Short mmCIF file of C-alpha atoms and ligand atoms in Angstrom, two decimals:
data_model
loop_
_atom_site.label_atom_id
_atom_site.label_comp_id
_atom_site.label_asym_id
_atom_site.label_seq_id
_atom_site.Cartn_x
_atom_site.Cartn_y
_atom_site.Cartn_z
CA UNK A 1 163.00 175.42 108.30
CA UNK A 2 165.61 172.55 108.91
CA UNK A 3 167.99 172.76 111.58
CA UNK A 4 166.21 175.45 112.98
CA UNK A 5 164.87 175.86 116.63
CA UNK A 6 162.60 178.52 118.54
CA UNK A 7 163.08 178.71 122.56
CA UNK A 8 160.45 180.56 124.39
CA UNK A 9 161.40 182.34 127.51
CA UNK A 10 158.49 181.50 130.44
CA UNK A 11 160.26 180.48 132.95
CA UNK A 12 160.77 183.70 135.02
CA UNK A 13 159.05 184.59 138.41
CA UNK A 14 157.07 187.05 137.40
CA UNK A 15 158.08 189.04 140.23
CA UNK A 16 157.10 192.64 139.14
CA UNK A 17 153.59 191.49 138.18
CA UNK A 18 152.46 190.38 142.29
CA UNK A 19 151.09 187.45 140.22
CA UNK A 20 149.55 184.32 141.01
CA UNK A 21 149.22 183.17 137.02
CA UNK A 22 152.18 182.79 134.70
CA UNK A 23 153.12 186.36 133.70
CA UNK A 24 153.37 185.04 129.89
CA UNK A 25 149.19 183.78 129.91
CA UNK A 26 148.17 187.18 130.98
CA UNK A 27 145.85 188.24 128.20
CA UNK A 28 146.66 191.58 125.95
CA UNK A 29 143.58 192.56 123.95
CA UNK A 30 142.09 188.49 124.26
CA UNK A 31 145.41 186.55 123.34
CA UNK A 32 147.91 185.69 125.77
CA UNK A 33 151.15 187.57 125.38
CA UNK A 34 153.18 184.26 124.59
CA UNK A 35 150.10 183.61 121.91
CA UNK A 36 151.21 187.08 120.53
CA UNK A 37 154.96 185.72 120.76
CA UNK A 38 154.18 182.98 118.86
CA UNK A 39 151.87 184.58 116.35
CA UNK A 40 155.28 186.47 115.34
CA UNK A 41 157.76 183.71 116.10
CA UNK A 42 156.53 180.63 115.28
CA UNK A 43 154.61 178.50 112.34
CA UNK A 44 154.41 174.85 112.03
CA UNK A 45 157.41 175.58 109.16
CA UNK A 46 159.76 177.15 111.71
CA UNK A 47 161.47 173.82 113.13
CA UNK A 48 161.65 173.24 116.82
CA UNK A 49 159.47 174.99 119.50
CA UNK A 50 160.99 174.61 122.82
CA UNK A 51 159.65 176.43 125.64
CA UNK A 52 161.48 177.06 128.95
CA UNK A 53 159.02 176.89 131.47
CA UNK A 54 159.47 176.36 135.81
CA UNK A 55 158.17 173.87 137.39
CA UNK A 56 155.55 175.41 138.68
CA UNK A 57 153.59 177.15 135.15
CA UNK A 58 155.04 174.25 133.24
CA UNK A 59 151.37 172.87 133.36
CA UNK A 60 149.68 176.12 132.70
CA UNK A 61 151.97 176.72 130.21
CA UNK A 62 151.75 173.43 128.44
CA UNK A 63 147.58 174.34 127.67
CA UNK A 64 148.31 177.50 126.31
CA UNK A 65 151.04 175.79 123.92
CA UNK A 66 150.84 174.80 120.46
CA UNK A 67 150.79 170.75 120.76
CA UNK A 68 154.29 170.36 119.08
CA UNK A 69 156.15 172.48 121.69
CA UNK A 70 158.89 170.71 123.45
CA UNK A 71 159.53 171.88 127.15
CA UNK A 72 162.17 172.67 129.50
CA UNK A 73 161.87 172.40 132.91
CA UNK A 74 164.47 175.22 134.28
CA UNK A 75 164.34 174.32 138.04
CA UNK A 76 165.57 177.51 139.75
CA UNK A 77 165.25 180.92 138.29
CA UNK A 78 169.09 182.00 137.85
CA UNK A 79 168.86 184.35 135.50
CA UNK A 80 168.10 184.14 131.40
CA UNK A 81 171.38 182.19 130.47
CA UNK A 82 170.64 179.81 132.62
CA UNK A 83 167.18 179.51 131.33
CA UNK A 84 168.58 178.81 127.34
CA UNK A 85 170.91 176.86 129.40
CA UNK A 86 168.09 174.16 130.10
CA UNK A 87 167.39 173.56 126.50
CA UNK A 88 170.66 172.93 125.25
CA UNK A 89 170.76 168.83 125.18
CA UNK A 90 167.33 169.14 123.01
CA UNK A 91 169.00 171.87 120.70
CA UNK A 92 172.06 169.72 120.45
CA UNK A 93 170.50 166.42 120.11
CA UNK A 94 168.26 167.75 117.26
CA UNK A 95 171.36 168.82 115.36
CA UNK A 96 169.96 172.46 115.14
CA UNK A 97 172.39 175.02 113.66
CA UNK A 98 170.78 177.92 114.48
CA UNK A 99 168.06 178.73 117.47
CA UNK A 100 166.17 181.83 117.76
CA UNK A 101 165.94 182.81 121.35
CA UNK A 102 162.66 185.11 122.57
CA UNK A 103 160.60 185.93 126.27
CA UNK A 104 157.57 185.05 126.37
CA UNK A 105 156.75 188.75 127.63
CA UNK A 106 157.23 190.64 124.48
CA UNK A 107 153.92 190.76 122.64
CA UNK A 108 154.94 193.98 120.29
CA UNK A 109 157.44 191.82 118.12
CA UNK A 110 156.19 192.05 114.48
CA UNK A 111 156.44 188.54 112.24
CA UNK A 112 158.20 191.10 109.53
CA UNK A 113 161.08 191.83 111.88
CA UNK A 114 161.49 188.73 112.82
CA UNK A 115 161.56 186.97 109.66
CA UNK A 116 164.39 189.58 109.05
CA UNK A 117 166.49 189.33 112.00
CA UNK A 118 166.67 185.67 110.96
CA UNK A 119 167.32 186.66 107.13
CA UNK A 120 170.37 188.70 108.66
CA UNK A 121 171.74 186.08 110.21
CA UNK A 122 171.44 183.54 107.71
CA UNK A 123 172.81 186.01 104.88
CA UNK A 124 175.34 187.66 106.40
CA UNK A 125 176.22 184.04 107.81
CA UNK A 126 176.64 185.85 111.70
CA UNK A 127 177.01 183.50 115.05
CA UNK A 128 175.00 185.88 116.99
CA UNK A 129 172.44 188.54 115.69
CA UNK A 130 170.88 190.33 118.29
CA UNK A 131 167.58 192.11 117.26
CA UNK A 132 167.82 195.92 119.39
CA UNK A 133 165.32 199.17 118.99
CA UNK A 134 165.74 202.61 119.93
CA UNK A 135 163.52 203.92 122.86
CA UNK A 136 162.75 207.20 123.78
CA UNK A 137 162.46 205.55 128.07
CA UNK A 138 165.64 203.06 127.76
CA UNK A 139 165.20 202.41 131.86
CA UNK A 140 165.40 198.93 133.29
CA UNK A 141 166.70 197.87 129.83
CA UNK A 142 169.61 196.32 129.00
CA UNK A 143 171.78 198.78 126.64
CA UNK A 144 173.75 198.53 123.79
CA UNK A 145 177.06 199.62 123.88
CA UNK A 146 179.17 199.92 120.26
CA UNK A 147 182.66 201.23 119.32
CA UNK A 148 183.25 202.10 115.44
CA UNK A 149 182.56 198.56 114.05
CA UNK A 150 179.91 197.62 115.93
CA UNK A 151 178.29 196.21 119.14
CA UNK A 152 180.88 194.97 122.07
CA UNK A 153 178.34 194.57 125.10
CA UNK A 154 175.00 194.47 126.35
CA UNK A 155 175.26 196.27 129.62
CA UNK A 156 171.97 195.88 132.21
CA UNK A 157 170.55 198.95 133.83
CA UNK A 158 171.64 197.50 137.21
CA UNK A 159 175.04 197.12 136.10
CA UNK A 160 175.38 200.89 134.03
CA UNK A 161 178.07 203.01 134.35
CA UNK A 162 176.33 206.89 134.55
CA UNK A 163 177.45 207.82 130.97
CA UNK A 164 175.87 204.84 129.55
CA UNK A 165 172.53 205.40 130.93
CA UNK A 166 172.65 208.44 128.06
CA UNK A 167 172.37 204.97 125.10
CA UNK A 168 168.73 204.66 124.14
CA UNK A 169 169.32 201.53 121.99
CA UNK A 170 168.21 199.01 123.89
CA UNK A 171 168.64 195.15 124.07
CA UNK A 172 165.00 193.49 123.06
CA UNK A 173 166.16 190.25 124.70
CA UNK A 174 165.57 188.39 121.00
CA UNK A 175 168.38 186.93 119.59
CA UNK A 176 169.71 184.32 116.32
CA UNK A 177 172.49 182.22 117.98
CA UNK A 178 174.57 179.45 115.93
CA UNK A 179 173.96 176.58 118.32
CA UNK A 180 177.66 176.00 118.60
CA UNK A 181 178.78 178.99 119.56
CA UNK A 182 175.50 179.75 122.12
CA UNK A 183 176.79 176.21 123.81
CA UNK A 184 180.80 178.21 124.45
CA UNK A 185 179.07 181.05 125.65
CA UNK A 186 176.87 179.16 128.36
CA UNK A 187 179.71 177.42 129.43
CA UNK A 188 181.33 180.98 129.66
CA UNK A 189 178.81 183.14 131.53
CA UNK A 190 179.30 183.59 135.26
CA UNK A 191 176.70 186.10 137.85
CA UNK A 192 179.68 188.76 138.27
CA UNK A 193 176.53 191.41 137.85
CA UNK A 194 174.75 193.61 140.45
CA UNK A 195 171.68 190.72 140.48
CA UNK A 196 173.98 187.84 140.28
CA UNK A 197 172.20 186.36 137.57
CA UNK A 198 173.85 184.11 134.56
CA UNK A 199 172.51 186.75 132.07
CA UNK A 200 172.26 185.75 128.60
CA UNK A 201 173.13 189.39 127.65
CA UNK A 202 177.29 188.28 128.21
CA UNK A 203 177.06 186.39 125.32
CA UNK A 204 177.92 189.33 123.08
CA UNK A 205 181.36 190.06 125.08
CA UNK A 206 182.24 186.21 125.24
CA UNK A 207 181.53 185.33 121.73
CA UNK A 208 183.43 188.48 120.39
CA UNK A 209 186.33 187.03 122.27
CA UNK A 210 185.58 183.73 120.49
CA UNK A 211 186.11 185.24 117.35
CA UNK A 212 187.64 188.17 117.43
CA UNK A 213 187.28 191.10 114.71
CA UNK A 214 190.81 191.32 113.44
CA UNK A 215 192.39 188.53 111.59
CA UNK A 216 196.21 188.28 111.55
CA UNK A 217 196.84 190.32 108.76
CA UNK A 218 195.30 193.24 109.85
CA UNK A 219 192.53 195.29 111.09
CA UNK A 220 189.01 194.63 109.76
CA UNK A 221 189.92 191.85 107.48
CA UNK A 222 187.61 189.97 109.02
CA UNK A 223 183.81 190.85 109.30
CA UNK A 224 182.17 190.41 112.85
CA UNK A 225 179.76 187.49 113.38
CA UNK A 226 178.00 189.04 116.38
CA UNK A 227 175.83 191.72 114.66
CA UNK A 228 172.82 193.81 115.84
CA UNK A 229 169.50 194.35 113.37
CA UNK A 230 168.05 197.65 114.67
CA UNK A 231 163.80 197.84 114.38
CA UNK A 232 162.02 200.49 112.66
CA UNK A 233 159.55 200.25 115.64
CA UNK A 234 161.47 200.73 119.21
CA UNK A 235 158.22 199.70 120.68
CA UNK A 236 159.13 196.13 119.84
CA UNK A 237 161.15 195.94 122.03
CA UNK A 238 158.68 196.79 125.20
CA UNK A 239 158.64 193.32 127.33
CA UNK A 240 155.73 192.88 130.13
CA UNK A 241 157.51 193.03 133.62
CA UNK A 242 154.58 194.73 135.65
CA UNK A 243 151.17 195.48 135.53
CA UNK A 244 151.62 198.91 134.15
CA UNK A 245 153.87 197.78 130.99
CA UNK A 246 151.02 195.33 130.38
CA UNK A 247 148.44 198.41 130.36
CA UNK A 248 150.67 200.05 127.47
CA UNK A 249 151.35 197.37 125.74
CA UNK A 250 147.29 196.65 125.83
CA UNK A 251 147.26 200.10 124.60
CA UNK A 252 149.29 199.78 121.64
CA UNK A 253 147.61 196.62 120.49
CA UNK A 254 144.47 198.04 120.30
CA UNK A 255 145.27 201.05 118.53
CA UNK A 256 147.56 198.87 115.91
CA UNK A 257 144.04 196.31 115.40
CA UNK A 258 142.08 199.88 115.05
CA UNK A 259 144.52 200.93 112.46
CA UNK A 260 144.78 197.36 110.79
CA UNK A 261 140.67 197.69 110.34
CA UNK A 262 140.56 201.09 109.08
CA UNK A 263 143.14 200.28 106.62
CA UNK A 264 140.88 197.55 105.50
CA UNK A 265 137.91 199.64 105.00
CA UNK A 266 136.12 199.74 108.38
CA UNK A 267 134.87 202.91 109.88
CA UNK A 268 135.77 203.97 112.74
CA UNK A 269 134.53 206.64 114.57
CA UNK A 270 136.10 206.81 117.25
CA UNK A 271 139.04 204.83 118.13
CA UNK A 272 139.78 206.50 121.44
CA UNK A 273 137.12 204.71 122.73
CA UNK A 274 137.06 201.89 120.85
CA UNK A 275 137.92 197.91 122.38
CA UNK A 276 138.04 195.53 119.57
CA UNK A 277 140.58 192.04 120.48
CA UNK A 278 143.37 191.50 117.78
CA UNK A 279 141.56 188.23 116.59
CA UNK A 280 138.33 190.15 115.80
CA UNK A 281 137.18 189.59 112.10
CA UNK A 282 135.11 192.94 110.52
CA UNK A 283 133.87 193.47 106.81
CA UNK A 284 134.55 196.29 104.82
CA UNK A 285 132.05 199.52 104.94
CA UNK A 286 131.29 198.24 108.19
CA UNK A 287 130.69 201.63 111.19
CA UNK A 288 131.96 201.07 114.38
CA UNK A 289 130.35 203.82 116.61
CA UNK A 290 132.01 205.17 119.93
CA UNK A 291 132.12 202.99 123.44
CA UNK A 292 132.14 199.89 121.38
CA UNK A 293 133.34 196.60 122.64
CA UNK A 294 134.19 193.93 120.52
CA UNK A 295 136.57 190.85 122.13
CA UNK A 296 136.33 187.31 121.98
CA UNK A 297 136.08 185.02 118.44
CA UNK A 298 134.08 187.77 116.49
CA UNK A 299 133.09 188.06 112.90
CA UNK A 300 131.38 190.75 111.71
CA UNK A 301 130.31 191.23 107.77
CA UNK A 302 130.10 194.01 105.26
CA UNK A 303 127.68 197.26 105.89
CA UNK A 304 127.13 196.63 109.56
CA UNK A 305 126.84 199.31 112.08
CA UNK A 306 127.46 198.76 115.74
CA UNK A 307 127.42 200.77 118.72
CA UNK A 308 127.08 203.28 120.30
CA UNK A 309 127.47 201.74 123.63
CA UNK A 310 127.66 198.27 122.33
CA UNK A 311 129.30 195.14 123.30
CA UNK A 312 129.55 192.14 121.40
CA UNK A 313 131.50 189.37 122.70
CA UNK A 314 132.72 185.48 122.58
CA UNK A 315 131.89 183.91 119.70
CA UNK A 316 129.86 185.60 117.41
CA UNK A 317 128.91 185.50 114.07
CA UNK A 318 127.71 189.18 112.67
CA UNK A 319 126.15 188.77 108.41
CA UNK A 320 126.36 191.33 106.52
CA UNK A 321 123.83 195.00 107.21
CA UNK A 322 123.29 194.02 110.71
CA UNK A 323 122.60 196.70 112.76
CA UNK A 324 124.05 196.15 116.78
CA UNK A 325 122.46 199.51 118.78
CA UNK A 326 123.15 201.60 121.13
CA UNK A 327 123.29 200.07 125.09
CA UNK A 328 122.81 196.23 123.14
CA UNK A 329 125.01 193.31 124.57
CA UNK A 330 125.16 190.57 121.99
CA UNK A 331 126.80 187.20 123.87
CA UNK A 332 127.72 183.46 121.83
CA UNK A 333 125.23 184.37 118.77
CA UNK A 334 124.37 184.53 115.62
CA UNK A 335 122.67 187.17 113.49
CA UNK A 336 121.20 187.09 110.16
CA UNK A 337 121.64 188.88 107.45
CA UNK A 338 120.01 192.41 107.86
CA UNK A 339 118.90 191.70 111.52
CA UNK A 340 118.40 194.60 113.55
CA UNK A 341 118.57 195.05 117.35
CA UNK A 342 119.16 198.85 117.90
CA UNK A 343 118.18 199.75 121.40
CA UNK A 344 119.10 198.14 124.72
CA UNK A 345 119.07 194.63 124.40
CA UNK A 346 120.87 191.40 125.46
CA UNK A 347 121.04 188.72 123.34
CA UNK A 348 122.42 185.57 124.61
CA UNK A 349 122.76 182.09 123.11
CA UNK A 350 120.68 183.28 120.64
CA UNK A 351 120.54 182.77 116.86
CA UNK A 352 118.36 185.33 114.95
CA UNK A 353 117.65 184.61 111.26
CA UNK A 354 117.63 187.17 108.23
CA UNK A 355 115.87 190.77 108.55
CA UNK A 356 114.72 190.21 112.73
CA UNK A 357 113.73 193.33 113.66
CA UNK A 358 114.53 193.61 117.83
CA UNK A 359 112.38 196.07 119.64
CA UNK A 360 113.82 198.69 122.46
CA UNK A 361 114.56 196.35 125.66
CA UNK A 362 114.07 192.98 124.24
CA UNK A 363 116.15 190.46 126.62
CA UNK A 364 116.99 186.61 125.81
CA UNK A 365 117.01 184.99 129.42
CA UNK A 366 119.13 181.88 128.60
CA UNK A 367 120.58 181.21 132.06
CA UNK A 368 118.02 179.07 134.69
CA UNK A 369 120.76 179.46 137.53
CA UNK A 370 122.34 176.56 136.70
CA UNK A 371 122.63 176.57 132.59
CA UNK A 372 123.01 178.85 129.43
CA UNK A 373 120.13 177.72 126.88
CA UNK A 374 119.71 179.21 123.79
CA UNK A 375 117.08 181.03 121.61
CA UNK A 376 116.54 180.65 117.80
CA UNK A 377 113.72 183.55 115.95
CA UNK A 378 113.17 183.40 112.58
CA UNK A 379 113.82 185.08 109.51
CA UNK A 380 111.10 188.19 109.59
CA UNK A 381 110.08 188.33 112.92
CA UNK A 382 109.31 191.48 114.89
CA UNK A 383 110.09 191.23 118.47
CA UNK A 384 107.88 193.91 120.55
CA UNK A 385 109.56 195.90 122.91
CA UNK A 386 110.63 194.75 126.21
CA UNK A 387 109.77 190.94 125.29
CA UNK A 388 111.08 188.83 127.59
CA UNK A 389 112.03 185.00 125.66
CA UNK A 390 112.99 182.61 128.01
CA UNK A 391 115.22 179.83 127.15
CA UNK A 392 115.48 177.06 125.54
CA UNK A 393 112.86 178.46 123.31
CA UNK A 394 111.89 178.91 119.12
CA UNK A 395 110.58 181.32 118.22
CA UNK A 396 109.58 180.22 114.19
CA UNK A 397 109.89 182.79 110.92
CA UNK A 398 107.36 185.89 111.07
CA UNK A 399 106.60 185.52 114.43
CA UNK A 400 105.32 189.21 116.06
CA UNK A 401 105.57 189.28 119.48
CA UNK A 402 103.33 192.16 121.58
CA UNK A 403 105.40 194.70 123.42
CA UNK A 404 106.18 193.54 127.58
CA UNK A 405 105.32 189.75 126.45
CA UNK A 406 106.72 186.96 128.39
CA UNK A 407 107.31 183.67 126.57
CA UNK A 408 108.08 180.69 128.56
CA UNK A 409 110.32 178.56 127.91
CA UNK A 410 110.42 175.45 126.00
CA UNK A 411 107.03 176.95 124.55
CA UNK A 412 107.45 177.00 120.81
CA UNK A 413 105.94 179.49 118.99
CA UNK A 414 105.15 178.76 114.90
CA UNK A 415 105.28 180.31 111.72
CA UNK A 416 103.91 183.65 111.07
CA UNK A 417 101.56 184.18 114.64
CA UNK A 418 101.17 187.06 117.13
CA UNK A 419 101.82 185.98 120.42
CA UNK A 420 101.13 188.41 123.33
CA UNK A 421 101.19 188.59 127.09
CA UNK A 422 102.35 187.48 130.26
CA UNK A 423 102.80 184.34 129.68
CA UNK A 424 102.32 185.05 126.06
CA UNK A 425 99.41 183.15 124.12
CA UNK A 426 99.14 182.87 120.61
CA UNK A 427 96.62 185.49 119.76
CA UNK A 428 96.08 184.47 115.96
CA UNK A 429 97.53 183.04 112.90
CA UNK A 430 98.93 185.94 110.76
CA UNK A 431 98.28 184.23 107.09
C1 UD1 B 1 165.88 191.05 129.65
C2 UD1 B 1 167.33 191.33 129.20
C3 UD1 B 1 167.47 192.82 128.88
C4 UD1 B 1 166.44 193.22 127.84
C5 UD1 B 1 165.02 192.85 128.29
C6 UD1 B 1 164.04 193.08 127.14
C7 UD1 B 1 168.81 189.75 130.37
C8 UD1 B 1 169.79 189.59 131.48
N1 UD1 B 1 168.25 190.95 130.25
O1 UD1 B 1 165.67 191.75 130.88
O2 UD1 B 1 168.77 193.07 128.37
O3 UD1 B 1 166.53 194.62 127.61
O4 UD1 B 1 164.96 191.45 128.63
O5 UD1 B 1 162.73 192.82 127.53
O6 UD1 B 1 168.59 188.81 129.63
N2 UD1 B 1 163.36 183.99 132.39
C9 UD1 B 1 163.50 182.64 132.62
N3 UD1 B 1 164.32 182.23 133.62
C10 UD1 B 1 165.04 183.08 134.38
C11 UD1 B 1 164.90 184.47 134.12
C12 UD1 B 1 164.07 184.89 133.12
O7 UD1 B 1 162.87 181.81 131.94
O8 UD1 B 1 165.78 182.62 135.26
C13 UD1 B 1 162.45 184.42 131.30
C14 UD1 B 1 161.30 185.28 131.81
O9 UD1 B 1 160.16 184.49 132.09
C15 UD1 B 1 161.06 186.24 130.66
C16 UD1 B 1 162.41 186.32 129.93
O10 UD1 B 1 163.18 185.23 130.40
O11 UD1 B 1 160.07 185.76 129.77
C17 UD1 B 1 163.15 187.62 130.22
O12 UD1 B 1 163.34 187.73 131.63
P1 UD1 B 1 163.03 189.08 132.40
O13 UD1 B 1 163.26 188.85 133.86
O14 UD1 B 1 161.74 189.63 131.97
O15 UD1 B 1 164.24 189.96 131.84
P2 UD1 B 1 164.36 191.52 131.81
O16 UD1 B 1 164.70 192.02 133.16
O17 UD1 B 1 163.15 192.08 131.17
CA1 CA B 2 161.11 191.28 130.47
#
């Protein structure tokens, strides 16, 4: 979009969370929250990226970034106005009209409702559209406060009056400002306000005094430009201020990925116990059994089942009819097609090829104390139970292994042969 900016929020203390690492690169079901931000937020088509950051996360911040981003050093933390305040000269300099303003800490925002807000306030050509949900727990929110035509005020929960703290529409801290009119308000704002804070909030009072409502003529003659878009989804509005909003908003992740798979034709069984991270790739027909963990860069294929009691994690890639057991870790592998490893195993480093069949207690070793090495078996083999492979090793196509063998590592084992024992010898050629 031309003439169009996004500022990111990240500048705050963090306060509420007793943290030591920017509040924003906490991680909500293995994505940061401002990664989820920008997932809804931000595209390389949106324009500008400008992120408000302190001086002390700037550099944290700056890795967790999308290269293009733009930042803002805001030097003390005086509140969110004062934040947006920061990136003014870039906003102005870049001859942006309009500048979509978001924290960092709000990983619930949807891409639909934001692509709307934004619609809004191009269409209805508004100076200020503020995007606001309805909660059933407004607390520590700021709240919306209307008359007939529309909003007049955000209103902070430290700065209520009692009959306000009845409103349940609540501020979600994401806004559509016309640059112009954002730079009167700035210069407007003042920290009159229980935490003496420039809060961006005051911009709806100040710019509705900017242009008022009623034109000479009469009442009403002259539509608002500081409008509100209301979400279907009051949970959008949930931002991460302490440990326990970053639990729920953990929780509602998951169970949206859940639904977002079973929608696409996974199974599964049971999502109340059920982990799988929101960048997690599954095929259709696939069965996710109970106590299942899936996180990290995962792809699973079609006709898979995993679990019970199964976690799969950091870069994986699952084929299609792979079966992933019950009290089976699978770490940075690959599995062929129709693999099987069904019964308490760790796999590690490993890449198996098409139709392995695992036995019960099978473990790669790939780590000497100081390294990770990995393990390749071939397409056929049958891996006896509690076979130990220690790596680096290759195991070749057909391979059997006896159960309890040991194979050393860096000792290659080739095509179709039984090895067997501790360390395990080649026994005989198969065919
Ligand atoms: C803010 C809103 C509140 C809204 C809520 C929604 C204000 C005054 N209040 O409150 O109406 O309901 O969000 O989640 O805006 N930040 C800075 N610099 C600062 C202060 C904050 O960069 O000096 C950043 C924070 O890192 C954060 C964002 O701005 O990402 C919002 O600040 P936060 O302190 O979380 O505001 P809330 O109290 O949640
Ligand atoms: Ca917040």
């Amino acid at each position: 979009m031309n003439n169009f900016a996004t500022v990111i929020l990240a500048a705050g203390k963090s306060k509420r969370m007793k943290t030591s690492l920017p509040k924003v690169l906490h991680k909500a079901m293995g994505k940061t929250l401002v990664n989820h931000v920008l997932d809804a937020c931000f595209s390389s088509e949106s324009g500008l990226l400008i992120c408000v950051a302190s001086a002390e996360n700037k550099d944290a911040l700056t890795k967790a970034m999308p290269p293009e981003t733009l930042f803002c050093v805001q030097q003390e933390q005086l509140g969110t106005a004062d934040a947006v305040k920061t990136a003014l000269s870039l906003l102005q300099q870049d001859m942006i009209k309009n500048v979509l303003v978001v924290p960092g800490d709000m990983p619930l925002l949807k891409k639909e409702t934001i692509r709307e807000l934004i619609r809004i306030h191009e269409n209805e050509k508004n100076l200020l559209t503020v995007l606001t949900g309805i909660v059933k727990e407004p607390f520590s929110y700021g709240r919306i406060i209307r008359d007939s035509k529309g909003i007049i005020a955000i209103v902070e929960e430290k700065d209520l009056r009692p009959k306000q703290r009845q409103i349940h529409e609540v501020n979600s801290g994401v806004y559509v400002f016309d640059v112009e009119l954002l730079t009167r308000c700035l210069s407007k704002i003042n920290k009159s306000n229980a935490q003496k804070e420039f809060y961006l909030t005051d911009s709806v009072q100040i710019a509705l005094k900017i242009n008022p409502a009623k034109n000479k003529k009469g009442k009403n003659a002259v539509t608002r430009k500081v409008d509100t878009f209301i979400t279907n989804y009051g949970e959008e509005c949930l931002g991460v201020n302490s440990r326990k909003d970053l639990a729920v908003v953990i929780d509602i992740l998951r169970k949206r990925k859940l639904q977002d798979l079973m929608d696409n034709g996974v199974t599964i069984e049971d999502p109340s116990t059920t982990f799988i991270d929101s960048c997690v790739q599954i095929g259709k027909d696939t069965i996710i059994k109970p106590f299942t963990i899936i996180s990290g860069n995962v792809a699973v294929g079609e006709k898979c089942e995993i679990g019970p009691y199964a976690h799969v994690h950091e870069n994986i890639r699952i084929a299609d009819q792979v079966c992933i057991g019950n009290f089976v870790e699978v770490k940075r592998s690959v599995i062929g097609k129709g693999s099987k490893a069904k019964h308490l195993t760790y796999l590690g480093d490993t890449t198996l090829g098409e139709k392995v069949n695992i036995g019960a207690g099978t473990i790669t070793a790939n780590y000497d104390g100081h390294k990770k090495h990995p393990t390749v078996i071939g397409d056929g083999s049958h891996i006896g139970s509690n076979t130990v492979v220690v790596a680096p090793n290759v195991l070749g196509k057909n391979v059997t292994t006896g159960g309890g063998s040991v194979i050393p590592a860096g000792k290659s084992i080739p095509d179709n042969s039984l090895v067997y024992g501790v360390p395990a010898r080649v026994i005989k050629q198969l065919t």
